[in-house]
Amino acid sequence: MGHHRVKVFLRLRPSCRPSTAIHVDHAANTIRIDVQKQHGGGPPRPYNDQMVFPFDSIIQSSCQETVFDQCAKSVVEDVLGGYNGTILTYGQTGSGKTFTMTGDTKAYAHRGIVPRAIERIFAEKVAKPEAGIVVHVSYLEVYNEGIYDLLPQRRLASAVSLTAMEDNGLIEIKGLNKMHCNTKAEALKYFFEGERHRSVAPHTMNQISSRSHCVFTLFVERHSGLRTLEEVTSCKLNLVDLAGLERLKRTEVGGQAKKEAMLINKSLSFLEQAVYAVRQGTGHVPFRQSRLTTLLKDALGGNCKTVLIVCAWAEDFFLDETISTLKFAQRVKYLKTNAIINRRPDAANVERKYVREISELKQELALRDALTGRPSISYDDLTEETRSELRERIQAFLAEEAGIDSIPIENFKQVKELFCLFKEAQVSLRGELEKLLRDYGGGPDTFLNHPATDVDMNPGSTEPDDEECVGELDTEGFHVGPVAPDDARPDFPPSPHAMVRALRSPELRYEDDTVLDYEKSPPIKAAPPDLWDLDQEERNEAFLEYKRNTEDGQIQEQELRTKTSELRMRKQSARELYTTVNDSKHEIADIKKLLDSSSKAGARVEFGNAAFDEQKYHLMQRFSVARSAYQTAFQELKEVKSELDLLQQEVRDCKQKLLESFYRWFETMSAYRGDLSKMEVFPPGSLAAVTGPKQSIYKADIGKVETLPPGSPGSNMSLTNGPASLNNETAKGSTVVSQQNKMQKIKAGR
Ligand SMILES: Nc1ncnc2c1ncn2[C@@H]1O[C@H](COP(=O)(O)OP(=O)(O)OP(=O)(O)O)[C@@H](O)[C@H]1O
C-alpha cells in the first residue's frame, strides 16, 4: 500500500479584467494575492498583506489538451495500471469547472477531461487487445441531497434516490447502472446522454449553471496480467464536476434555484469540514454528513489516487470567492490517500482454463482406454443412480452375500466414492452399536474394546490364569509370595482370577473334620516329651479323654465345633458363589463368541437406518444379564472370603488353644502319675502302678475328668490350666479321681 498525496492544480479562468492583486509565479507554481486590510469600513487602503498559495501546477491561458496532460493524464494512466482514481473540479459558479471536465461541445479541441480520459482508455484497449480490457461507465448526480442515475434514461421527477454503500472499503452505489462499452463511441454516447440529463439552470453568472454535483465513472478491468492469467485488475476512475459555490446576492436566484444553491453551498461546506477533519487526523471524519462526502470518501483518504483542479476567476470582483477556493485547495493539498493496485482472482479465466485442461485430460484418458481395450469407461462425476448402486453392492459385501469382486473399481473417482460409502457404513454401524449398548447397560468400550472389565473373556480360557496372580497360596490362605512376576500389580481388590484360583485351590478345599485330626495338626514342638513316648493310638486316646472328660476340654471342643461348623457353612456359600461367578464368566465368554461369529456371518446393516439382526439383539440382552449376575456374585464372594479368613483364623486359634490345654493337662497327669507311683495309692495291677514309657494309663483309667465335690477323696488333687501342681486347691474344673472312685461311678451307671 502506497501513500499518495492529493495533487492540486489551479486553473484560472481567462478574463478581460484581470485583478492586479493576483500574481502568478509559474516557475514556483504559486499564486500570490495582495490583500487589502479593511479598517472599519473606511476608504480602501493600499495592499498591505499578501497571501501565497502553492500548487502542483497553475494553469492559465492553456488549452484543454494541456490541462488534461498536466492534471489528468497521470491519473488515467494509473487507472490503466489498476489504481482507483478521482479527478475533481472545484470552484465558484461559472469559474470553468464544467468547461474543464466536460469541455465545450462547440469545438472538438475544447473537449474536456472526461472525453479525453475515455479516449485514452479505449486507445489502450485497442492498442493492447491481449490486455483484455473491459470498460463500463456510469453517470450520476447528487441533486438536492439525492443520488440519481443519469443513465440510461432521462431522470424522471419521480426517480428514486439511490443509496451509497461501502463495499470492501470502497463506496458503491446500489442500483446504479453500469453500462458496458466496447468502444470509445459507446462510452462517449453514454457520457453525453448523461450530460443531457444533468440538472442545470441559468443565473446571472452562468447560463448553464450546474445545479448538482456530477460523477462520471469509468470502470476498467484488465483480465490478463503480466504474471498470471488467473489475475484481474479492477478499478475505477471518478470524474467529478462539483456544483459551484454561489453567493446568492451575486447570482440573484430565487425559488427552486435559490433552494438548490443553498443545498449546493451546504454540501460544499460539509466537504470542507470533511477535508478539514481528514487533515486534522482526529479520527472521526463526518463523511456521512452529506451524499457528496459519502461519495468522495475514497478520494479523500481511501484507496484512490486523487487530483483536484480548482477553478477560479482572476478578477477583483470575485477576490473573496477566489481566496476561499484557494484556501480549500490548500487543505486538500495535504491530504494523503492509500492507493493500491486492485487485483483479484479472475474466476472466469480460471474456470475457462480448468475446463480446457479437463477436456484435454479426458481426451487423453479416452485415447489410453481405447489403446488398452477399455473404451467404455466414463470419467464423469458419479450420478446419484451410480452411487445408489455402489451402496447396495457394499451392503451385500458387508453382509457377505457377495465377494469383493462384486464392487467395481474402474477409476480413481469411483475409488474415492467407495471410501466415502464405506465410511458412511462404518459411522452408521458404530452409532447403532453405541445406542444398543447404552440401552442395555454398557458403554461402547465394554464390548468393543474391553469385553469385560473384571473377567477373562478369552473363550479359550476356562481356568484362571495363574500367571496373572501375584504370589502363591499356602495351606492357610493368601500371602504374598517371595518372588512376584515383573509385571505383577497390587491386587486390591483381588482380581477375579485370584479369587477363582483361591476358591478352586485344593488347599482350600475344606475337610469335614470337626474333631481335631491329631496327625494333621501342625508339628507341636511344645508337646510334652512323655506324649511322644506313647504310640499314635494312645495319644489319640489321651486326647479324646481330655476332650470328653475334662471340663476345659469339653468347652474348648464345643467352641471348636461351633467355629468349624460356621466355617463349613461359609465355605459352602463360597462354593456356591464361586460356581455362580464361574458360570457367569463362561456365559459371558460364550456370548462373546456368539457375537463375534454373528458379526462375521450374520450382521446386517441397513444404511441410514442401521439395525442388528434379532439374534444379535438377544445376545446383547443376555450379555447384559450375565454381566450383572457376575458382578453381583463377585461382590458377595469377596465379602464371604473376608469372613472365611476371619473364621479360619478363629478355628486355628481354637485348635491351638485346645492343644495347649491338652498338653498342660497331659503334663499334669504325668506328674500326678509319678506321684501316685511313689505314694503307691493305686492297688497292684492298676494302671497307675504300671511303670514304663508306654503305659496306657490314660486309655482307660486316668484322664477321666470330673468335678468332685469339695472334701471328697482326691478332691485336693486338681489339674488346672496353669502349671501342673498337686496341691490342696481344687482345680478350676478338672479333677482326677482315683481309680476306685472312677470304678464306683462307672458301676453306678454314670
Ligand atoms: N478556461 C476557459 N476558457 C474558455 N471558456 C471558459 C473557460 N472556463 C469557463 N469558460 C466558459 O465560462 C462559462 C461558464 O463555465 P462553466 O459552466 O464551466 O462554469 P462552472 O464552474 O461549471 O459553473 P457552474 O458551477 O455554475 O456550473 C462557460 O460558457 C464556459 O465556456
PDB file of C-alpha atoms in Angstrom, residues 327-580:
ATOM      1  CA  LYS A 327      -7.778  28.109   0.936  1.00  0.00           C
ATOM      2  CA  PHE A 328      -9.866  24.986   0.364  1.00  0.00           C
ATOM      3  CA  ALA A 329      -7.323  23.809  -2.198  1.00  0.00           C
ATOM      4  CA  GLN A 330      -4.515  24.215   0.331  1.00  0.00           C
ATOM      5  CA  ARG A 331      -6.307  21.982   2.803  1.00  0.00           C
ATOM      6  CA  VAL A 332      -6.861  19.313   0.179  1.00  0.00           C
ATOM      7  CA  LYS A 333      -3.253  19.576  -0.931  1.00  0.00           C
ATOM      8  CA  TYR A 334      -2.069  17.972   2.264  1.00  0.00           C
ATOM      9  CA  LEU A 335      -4.387  15.000   2.169  1.00  0.00           C
ATOM     10  CA  LYS A 336      -2.925  11.575   1.590  1.00  0.00           C
ATOM     11  CA  THR A 337      -4.579   8.519   0.174  1.00  0.00           C
ATOM     12  CA  ASN A 338      -3.691   4.827   0.253  1.00  0.00           C
ATOM     13  CA  ALA A 339      -3.931   3.638  -3.294  1.00  0.00           C
ATOM     14  CA  ILE A 340      -3.204   0.052  -4.229  1.00  0.00           C
ATOM     15  CA  ILE A 341      -3.400  -1.930  -7.412  1.00  0.00           C
ATOM     16  CA  ASN A 342      -6.732  -3.653  -7.229  1.00  0.00           C
ATOM     17  CA  ARG A 343      -6.136  -7.265  -8.153  1.00  0.00           C
ATOM     18  CA  ARG A 344      -8.482 -10.157  -7.685  1.00  0.00           C
ATOM     19  CA  PRO A 345      -8.692 -13.683  -8.962  1.00  0.00           C
ATOM     20  CA  ASP A 346     -10.190 -13.888 -12.386  1.00  0.00           C
ATOM     21  CA  ALA A 347     -12.757 -16.587 -11.737  1.00  0.00           C
ATOM     22  CA  ALA A 348     -13.887 -16.705 -15.336  1.00  0.00           C
ATOM     23  CA  ASN A 349     -10.372 -17.119 -16.610  1.00  0.00           C
ATOM     24  CA  VAL A 350      -9.573 -19.802 -14.033  1.00  0.00           C
ATOM     25  CA  GLU A 351     -12.721 -21.661 -14.927  1.00  0.00           C
ATOM     26  CA  ARG A 352     -12.008 -21.451 -18.613  1.00  0.00           C
ATOM     27  CA  LYS A 353      -8.507 -22.720 -18.021  1.00  0.00           C
ATOM     28  CA  TYR A 354      -9.627 -25.703 -15.951  1.00  0.00           C
ATOM     29  CA  VAL A 355     -12.442 -26.582 -18.302  1.00  0.00           C
ATOM     30  CA  ARG A 356      -9.922 -26.661 -21.090  1.00  0.00           C
ATOM     31  CA  GLU A 357      -7.489 -28.769 -19.066  1.00  0.00           C
ATOM     32  CA  ILE A 358     -10.190 -31.218 -18.024  1.00  0.00           C
ATOM     33  CA  SER A 359     -11.322 -31.578 -21.584  1.00  0.00           C
ATOM     34  CA  GLU A 360      -7.783 -32.315 -22.682  1.00  0.00           C
ATOM     35  CA  LEU A 361      -7.238 -34.823 -19.902  1.00  0.00           C
ATOM     36  CA  LYS A 362     -10.457 -36.619 -20.757  1.00  0.00           C
ATOM     37  CA  GLN A 363      -9.322 -36.893 -24.305  1.00  0.00           C
ATOM     38  CA  GLU A 364      -6.027 -38.328 -23.087  1.00  0.00           C
ATOM     39  CA  LEU A 365      -7.830 -40.892 -20.949  1.00  0.00           C
ATOM     40  CA  ALA A 366     -10.182 -41.851 -23.733  1.00  0.00           C
ATOM     41  CA  LEU A 367      -7.226 -42.398 -26.001  1.00  0.00           C
ATOM     42  CA  ARG A 368      -5.435 -44.504 -23.409  1.00  0.00           C
ATOM     43  CA  ASP A 369      -8.544 -46.580 -22.680  1.00  0.00           C
ATOM     44  CA  ALA A 370      -9.068 -47.157 -26.379  1.00  0.00           C
ATOM     45  CA  LEU A 371      -5.499 -48.343 -26.738  1.00  0.00           C
ATOM     46  CA  THR A 372      -5.817 -50.692 -23.755  1.00  0.00           C
ATOM     47  CA  GLY A 373      -9.192 -52.090 -24.778  1.00  0.00           C
ATOM     48  CA  ARG A 374     -11.292 -50.311 -22.133  1.00  0.00           C
ATOM     49  CA  PRO A 375     -13.282 -47.936 -24.280  1.00  0.00           C
ATOM     50  CA  SER A 376     -16.482 -47.814 -22.212  1.00  0.00           C
ATOM     51  CA  ILE A 377     -15.180 -46.233 -19.024  1.00  0.00           C
ATOM     52  CA  SER A 378     -16.705 -42.956 -18.006  1.00  0.00           C
ATOM     53  CA  TYR A 379     -14.762 -40.319 -16.129  1.00  0.00           C
ATOM     54  CA  ASP A 380     -17.693 -38.062 -15.457  1.00  0.00           C
ATOM     55  CA  ASP A 381     -18.996 -37.364 -11.973  1.00  0.00           C
ATOM     56  CA  LEU A 382     -20.908 -40.237 -10.458  1.00  0.00           C
ATOM     57  CA  THR A 383     -24.631 -39.898 -10.759  1.00  0.00           C
ATOM     58  CA  GLU A 384     -26.928 -40.491  -7.807  1.00  0.00           C
ATOM     59  CA  GLU A 385     -28.048 -43.661  -9.513  1.00  0.00           C
ATOM     60  CA  THR A 386     -24.496 -44.966  -9.666  1.00  0.00           C
ATOM     61  CA  ARG A 387     -23.905 -44.055  -6.041  1.00  0.00           C
ATOM     62  CA  SER A 388     -27.007 -45.920  -5.029  1.00  0.00           C
ATOM     63  CA  GLU A 389     -25.863 -48.991  -6.934  1.00  0.00           C
ATOM     64  CA  LEU A 390     -22.453 -48.869  -5.266  1.00  0.00           C
ATOM     65  CA  ARG A 391     -24.100 -48.551  -1.878  1.00  0.00           C
ATOM     66  CA  GLU A 392     -26.132 -51.689  -2.479  1.00  0.00           C
ATOM     67  CA  ARG A 393     -23.057 -53.608  -3.525  1.00  0.00           C
ATOM     68  CA  ILE A 394     -21.216 -52.521  -0.392  1.00  0.00           C
ATOM     69  CA  GLN A 395     -24.123 -53.673   1.738  1.00  0.00           C
ATOM     70  CA  ALA A 396     -24.059 -57.035   0.033  1.00  0.00           C
ATOM     71  CA  PHE A 397     -20.329 -57.269   0.535  1.00  0.00           C
ATOM     72  CA  LEU A 398     -20.540 -56.383   4.233  1.00  0.00           C
ATOM     73  CA  ALA A 399     -23.292 -58.950   4.698  1.00  0.00           C
ATOM     74  CA  GLU A 400     -21.042 -61.477   2.996  1.00  0.00           C
ATOM     75  CA  GLU A 401     -23.651 -62.043   0.361  1.00  0.00           C
ATOM     76  CA  ALA A 402     -21.211 -61.003  -2.325  1.00  0.00           C
ATOM     77  CA  GLY A 403     -17.483 -61.081  -2.730  1.00  0.00           C
ATOM     78  CA  ILE A 404     -15.068 -58.225  -3.148  1.00  0.00           C
ATOM     79  CA  ASP A 405     -15.149 -58.694  -6.895  1.00  0.00           C
ATOM     80  CA  SER A 406     -18.741 -57.529  -6.939  1.00  0.00           C
ATOM     81  CA  ILE A 407     -17.564 -53.994  -6.204  1.00  0.00           C
ATOM     82  CA  PRO A 408     -16.450 -52.346  -9.433  1.00  0.00           C
ATOM     83  CA  ILE A 409     -13.233 -50.379  -9.434  1.00  0.00           C
ATOM     84  CA  GLU A 410     -12.857 -48.548 -12.686  1.00  0.00           C
ATOM     85  CA  ASN A 411     -11.352 -45.185 -11.964  1.00  0.00           C
ATOM     86  CA  PHE A 412      -9.982 -43.017  -9.182  1.00  0.00           C
ATOM     87  CA  LYS A 413     -13.177 -41.036  -8.794  1.00  0.00           C
ATOM     88  CA  GLN A 414     -15.060 -44.229  -8.129  1.00  0.00           C
ATOM     89  CA  VAL A 415     -12.485 -45.438  -5.592  1.00  0.00           C
ATOM     90  CA  LYS A 416     -12.894 -42.216  -3.648  1.00  0.00           C
ATOM     91  CA  GLU A 417     -16.642 -42.641  -3.718  1.00  0.00           C
ATOM     92  CA  LEU A 418     -16.298 -46.188  -2.401  1.00  0.00           C
ATOM     93  CA  PHE A 419     -14.209 -44.989   0.519  1.00  0.00           C
ATOM     94  CA  CYS A 420     -16.874 -42.455   1.351  1.00  0.00           C
ATOM     95  CA  LEU A 421     -19.575 -45.095   1.243  1.00  0.00           C
ATOM     96  CA  PHE A 422     -17.588 -47.457   3.476  1.00  0.00           C
ATOM     97  CA  LYS A 423     -17.063 -44.634   5.917  1.00  0.00           C
ATOM     98  CA  GLU A 424     -20.770 -43.934   5.829  1.00  0.00           C
ATOM     99  CA  ALA A 425     -21.437 -47.588   6.677  1.00  0.00           C
ATOM    100  CA  GLN A 426     -18.907 -47.591   9.495  1.00  0.00           C
ATOM    101  CA  VAL A 427     -20.322 -44.444  11.081  1.00  0.00           C
ATOM    102  CA  SER A 428     -23.823 -45.764  10.864  1.00  0.00           C
ATOM    103  CA  LEU A 429     -22.858 -49.119  12.351  1.00  0.00           C
ATOM    104  CA  ARG A 430     -20.946 -47.626  15.216  1.00  0.00           C
ATOM    105  CA  GLY A 431     -23.716 -45.211  16.080  1.00  0.00           C
ATOM    106  CA  GLU A 432     -26.226 -48.025  16.229  1.00  0.00           C
ATOM    107  CA  LEU A 433     -23.919 -50.187  18.294  1.00  0.00           C
ATOM    108  CA  GLU A 434     -23.351 -47.447  20.832  1.00  0.00           C
ATOM    109  CA  LYS A 435     -27.053 -46.887  21.077  1.00  0.00           C
ATOM    110  CA  LEU A 436     -27.706 -50.557  21.701  1.00  0.00           C
ATOM    111  CA  LEU A 437     -25.024 -50.755  24.355  1.00  0.00           C
ATOM    112  CA  ARG A 438     -26.431 -47.698  26.068  1.00  0.00           C
ATOM    113  CA  ASP A 439     -29.875 -49.217  26.018  1.00  0.00           C
ATOM    114  CA  TYR A 440     -28.620 -52.414  27.571  1.00  0.00           C
ATOM    115  CA  GLY A 441     -26.488 -51.052  30.324  1.00  0.00           C
ATOM    116  CA  GLY A 442     -22.977 -50.995  29.000  1.00  0.00           C
ATOM    117  CA  GLY A 443     -20.761 -48.434  27.359  1.00  0.00           C
ATOM    118  CA  PRO A 444     -19.338 -48.903  23.924  1.00  0.00           C
ATOM    119  CA  ASP A 445     -15.960 -49.799  25.360  1.00  0.00           C
ATOM    120  CA  THR A 446     -17.469 -52.673  27.265  1.00  0.00           C
ATOM    121  CA  PHE A 447     -17.958 -54.609  24.129  1.00  0.00           C
ATOM    122  CA  LEU A 448     -15.771 -53.084  21.516  1.00  0.00           C
ATOM    123  CA  ASN A 449     -12.531 -52.560  23.328  1.00  0.00           C
ATOM    124  CA  HIS A 450     -12.705 -54.322  26.678  1.00  0.00           C
ATOM    125  CA  PRO A 451     -15.081 -57.231  26.544  1.00  0.00           C
ATOM    126  CA  ALA A 452     -15.285 -57.307  30.327  1.00  0.00           C
ATOM    127  CA  THR A 453     -13.644 -55.224  32.931  1.00  0.00           C
ATOM    128  CA  ASP A 454     -13.195 -57.896  35.518  1.00  0.00           C
ATOM    129  CA  VAL A 455     -13.372 -61.305  33.928  1.00  0.00           C
ATOM    130  CA  ASP A 456     -11.287 -63.070  31.389  1.00  0.00           C
ATOM    131  CA  MET A 457     -13.400 -63.096  28.258  1.00  0.00           C
ATOM    132  CA  ASN A 458     -10.989 -65.250  26.351  1.00  0.00           C
ATOM    133  CA  PRO A 459     -13.286 -68.027  25.230  1.00  0.00           C
ATOM    134  CA  GLY A 460     -10.442 -70.496  25.246  1.00  0.00           C
ATOM    135  CA  SER A 461      -9.685 -69.929  28.876  1.00  0.00           C
ATOM    136  CA  THR A 462     -11.985 -71.551  31.344  1.00  0.00           C
ATOM    137  CA  GLU A 463      -9.471 -71.682  34.152  1.00  0.00           C
ATOM    138  CA  PRO A 464      -7.934 -68.752  35.974  1.00  0.00           C
ATOM    139  CA  ASP A 465      -4.609 -67.726  34.620  1.00  0.00           C
ATOM    140  CA  ASP A 466      -2.039 -68.349  37.326  1.00  0.00           C
ATOM    141  CA  GLU A 467       0.455 -66.054  35.763  1.00  0.00           C
ATOM    142  CA  GLU A 468      -1.862 -63.132  36.272  1.00  0.00           C
ATOM    143  CA  CYS A 469      -1.850 -63.581  40.045  1.00  0.00           C
ATOM    144  CA  VAL A 470       0.622 -62.224  42.477  1.00  0.00           C
ATOM    145  CA  GLY A 471       2.127 -64.585  44.964  1.00  0.00           C
ATOM    146  CA  GLU A 472       1.206 -68.112  45.905  1.00  0.00           C
ATOM    147  CA  LEU A 473      -1.351 -69.767  48.075  1.00  0.00           C
ATOM    148  CA  ASP A 474      -0.296 -71.574  51.133  1.00  0.00           C
ATOM    149  CA  THR A 475      -2.283 -74.022  53.189  1.00  0.00           C
ATOM    150  CA  GLU A 476      -3.820 -71.344  55.325  1.00  0.00           C
ATOM    151  CA  GLY A 477      -4.853 -68.686  52.837  1.00  0.00           C
ATOM    152  CA  PHE A 478      -3.378 -65.836  50.841  1.00  0.00           C
ATOM    153  CA  HIS A 479       0.051 -64.436  51.315  1.00  0.00           C
ATOM    154  CA  VAL A 480       2.428 -62.515  49.155  1.00  0.00           C
ATOM    155  CA  GLY A 481       4.956 -64.856  47.752  1.00  0.00           C
ATOM    156  CA  PRO A 482       8.660 -64.181  47.864  1.00  0.00           C
ATOM    157  CA  VAL A 483       9.014 -63.751  44.109  1.00  0.00           C
ATOM    158  CA  ALA A 484       6.391 -61.935  42.102  1.00  0.00           C
ATOM    159  CA  PRO A 485       6.409 -61.674  38.316  1.00  0.00           C
ATOM    160  CA  ASP A 486       7.863 -58.440  36.952  1.00  0.00           C
ATOM    161  CA  ASP A 487       4.551 -57.326  35.540  1.00  0.00           C
ATOM    162  CA  ALA A 488       2.653 -58.100  38.695  1.00  0.00           C
ATOM    163  CA  ARG A 489       0.280 -55.495  40.096  1.00  0.00           C
ATOM    164  CA  PRO A 490      -1.067 -54.979  43.577  1.00  0.00           C
ATOM    165  CA  ASP A 491      -4.332 -56.838  43.733  1.00  0.00           C
ATOM    166  CA  PHE A 492      -6.806 -54.701  45.623  1.00  0.00           C
ATOM    167  CA  PRO A 493      -9.453 -55.819  45.464  1.00  0.00           C
ATOM    168  CA  PRO A 494      -8.311 -59.310  44.479  1.00  0.00           C
ATOM    169  CA  SER A 495      -8.700 -59.922  40.793  1.00  0.00           C
ATOM    170  CA  PRO A 496     -11.381 -62.376  39.789  1.00  0.00           C
ATOM    171  CA  HIS A 497      -8.666 -64.691  38.649  1.00  0.00           C
ATOM    172  CA  ALA A 498      -7.101 -64.645  42.075  1.00  0.00           C
ATOM    173  CA  MET A 499     -10.446 -65.192  43.737  1.00  0.00           C
ATOM    174  CA  VAL A 500     -11.324 -68.021  41.434  1.00  0.00           C
ATOM    175  CA  ARG A 501      -7.983 -69.663  41.840  1.00  0.00           C
ATOM    176  CA  ALA A 502      -8.151 -69.382  45.578  1.00  0.00           C
ATOM    177  CA  LEU A 503     -11.571 -70.908  45.708  1.00  0.00           C
ATOM    178  CA  ARG A 504     -10.668 -73.732  43.381  1.00  0.00           C
ATOM    179  CA  SER A 505      -7.393 -74.432  45.098  1.00  0.00           C
ATOM    180  CA  PRO A 506      -7.211 -77.961  46.596  1.00  0.00           C
ATOM    181  CA  GLU A 507      -5.568 -76.451  49.650  1.00  0.00           C
ATOM    182  CA  LEU A 508      -8.706 -74.579  50.389  1.00  0.00           C
ATOM    183  CA  ARG A 509     -10.995 -77.450  49.878  1.00  0.00           C
ATOM    184  CA  TYR A 510     -12.357 -77.761  53.293  1.00  0.00           C
ATOM    185  CA  GLU A 511     -12.193 -81.063  55.094  1.00  0.00           C
ATOM    186  CA  ASP A 512     -15.090 -82.095  57.073  1.00  0.00           C
ATOM    187  CA  ASP A 513     -13.319 -82.807  60.320  1.00  0.00           C
ATOM    188  CA  THR A 514     -14.980 -81.289  63.249  1.00  0.00           C
ATOM    189  CA  VAL A 515     -12.746 -83.272  65.568  1.00  0.00           C
ATOM    190  CA  LEU A 516      -9.152 -82.335  65.504  1.00  0.00           C
ATOM    191  CA  ASP A 517      -7.207 -84.794  63.494  1.00  0.00           C
ATOM    192  CA  TYR A 518      -4.170 -85.031  65.576  1.00  0.00           C
ATOM    193  CA  GLU A 519      -1.975 -86.437  62.884  1.00  0.00           C
ATOM    194  CA  LYS A 520      -2.767 -83.476  60.626  1.00  0.00           C
ATOM    195  CA  SER A 521      -2.149 -80.801  63.148  1.00  0.00           C
ATOM    196  CA  PRO A 522       0.977 -78.757  62.783  1.00  0.00           C
ATOM    197  CA  PRO A 523       4.150 -80.079  64.410  1.00  0.00           C
ATOM    198  CA  ILE A 524       3.918 -79.480  68.095  1.00  0.00           C
ATOM    199  CA  LYS A 525       7.325 -78.848  69.432  1.00  0.00           C
ATOM    200  CA  ALA A 526       5.973 -77.762  72.727  1.00  0.00           C
ATOM    201  CA  ALA A 527       4.270 -81.064  73.299  1.00  0.00           C
ATOM    202  CA  PRO A 528       5.456 -82.755  76.466  1.00  0.00           C
ATOM    203  CA  PRO A 529       8.155 -85.347  75.852  1.00  0.00           C
ATOM    204  CA  ASP A 530       6.117 -88.022  77.586  1.00  0.00           C
ATOM    205  CA  LEU A 531       3.429 -87.663  74.995  1.00  0.00           C
ATOM    206  CA  TRP A 532       5.808 -88.845  72.339  1.00  0.00           C
ATOM    207  CA  ASP A 533       6.501 -91.901  74.429  1.00  0.00           C
ATOM    208  CA  LEU A 534       3.006 -93.069  73.580  1.00  0.00           C
ATOM    209  CA  ASP A 535       2.056 -94.565  70.257  1.00  0.00           C
ATOM    210  CA  GLN A 536      -0.421 -92.894  67.937  1.00  0.00           C
ATOM    211  CA  GLU A 537      -3.419 -94.716  69.200  1.00  0.00           C
ATOM    212  CA  GLU A 538      -2.535 -93.931  72.784  1.00  0.00           C
ATOM    213  CA  ARG A 539      -2.015 -90.269  72.006  1.00  0.00           C
ATOM    214  CA  ASN A 540      -5.381 -90.073  70.341  1.00  0.00           C
ATOM    215  CA  GLU A 541      -6.978 -91.853  73.258  1.00  0.00           C
ATOM    216  CA  ALA A 542      -5.363 -89.431  75.663  1.00  0.00           C
ATOM    217  CA  PHE A 543      -6.570 -86.530  73.598  1.00  0.00           C
ATOM    218  CA  LEU A 544     -10.084 -87.921  73.378  1.00  0.00           C
ATOM    219  CA  GLU A 545     -10.011 -88.471  77.049  1.00  0.00           C
ATOM    220  CA  TYR A 546      -9.137 -84.872  77.657  1.00  0.00           C
ATOM    221  CA  LYS A 547     -11.828 -83.562  75.334  1.00  0.00           C
ATOM    222  CA  ARG A 548     -14.573 -85.738  76.680  1.00  0.00           C
ATOM    223  CA  ASN A 549     -13.839 -85.992  80.322  1.00  0.00           C
ATOM    224  CA  THR A 550     -12.433 -82.663  81.342  1.00  0.00           C
ATOM    225  CA  GLU A 551     -14.447 -79.513  81.597  1.00  0.00           C
ATOM    226  CA  ASP A 552     -11.869 -77.394  79.810  1.00  0.00           C
ATOM    227  CA  GLY A 553     -11.590 -79.960  77.062  1.00  0.00           C
ATOM    228  CA  GLN A 554     -15.354 -80.089  76.639  1.00  0.00           C
ATOM    229  CA  ILE A 555     -15.709 -76.316  76.491  1.00  0.00           C
ATOM    230  CA  GLN A 556     -12.889 -75.904  74.013  1.00  0.00           C
ATOM    231  CA  GLU A 557     -14.096 -78.822  71.963  1.00  0.00           C
ATOM    232  CA  GLN A 558     -17.549 -77.264  71.778  1.00  0.00           C
ATOM    233  CA  GLU A 559     -16.161 -73.911  70.819  1.00  0.00           C
ATOM    234  CA  LEU A 560     -14.100 -75.501  68.104  1.00  0.00           C
ATOM    235  CA  ARG A 561     -17.100 -77.396  66.779  1.00  0.00           C
ATOM    236  CA  THR A 562     -19.160 -74.226  66.651  1.00  0.00           C
ATOM    237  CA  LYS A 563     -16.496 -72.322  64.748  1.00  0.00           C
ATOM    238  CA  THR A 564     -15.833 -75.196  62.451  1.00  0.00           C
ATOM    239  CA  SER A 565     -19.491 -75.560  61.674  1.00  0.00           C
ATOM    240  CA  GLU A 566     -19.709 -71.866  60.876  1.00  0.00           C
ATOM    241  CA  LEU A 567     -16.643 -72.148  58.717  1.00  0.00           C
ATOM    242  CA  ARG A 568     -18.184 -75.041  56.854  1.00  0.00           C
ATOM    243  CA  MET A 569     -21.303 -73.053  56.116  1.00  0.00           C
ATOM    244  CA  ARG A 570     -19.298 -70.127  54.858  1.00  0.00           C
ATOM    245  CA  LYS A 571     -17.260 -72.357  52.647  1.00  0.00           C
ATOM    246  CA  GLN A 572     -20.402 -73.820  51.223  1.00  0.00           C
ATOM    247  CA  SER A 573     -21.640 -70.305  50.446  1.00  0.00           C
ATOM    248  CA  ALA A 574     -18.309 -69.520  48.859  1.00  0.00           C
ATOM    249  CA  ARG A 575     -18.512 -72.621  46.723  1.00  0.00           C
ATOM    250  CA  GLU A 576     -21.941 -71.666  45.514  1.00  0.00           C
ATOM    251  CA  LEU A 577     -20.870 -68.127  44.781  1.00  0.00           C
ATOM    252  CA  TYR A 578     -17.808 -69.365  43.049  1.00  0.00           C
ATOM    253  CA  THR A 579     -19.986 -71.526  40.859  1.00  0.00           C
ATOM    254  CA  THR A 580     -22.158 -68.529  40.019  1.00  0.00           C
TER     255      THR A 580
END
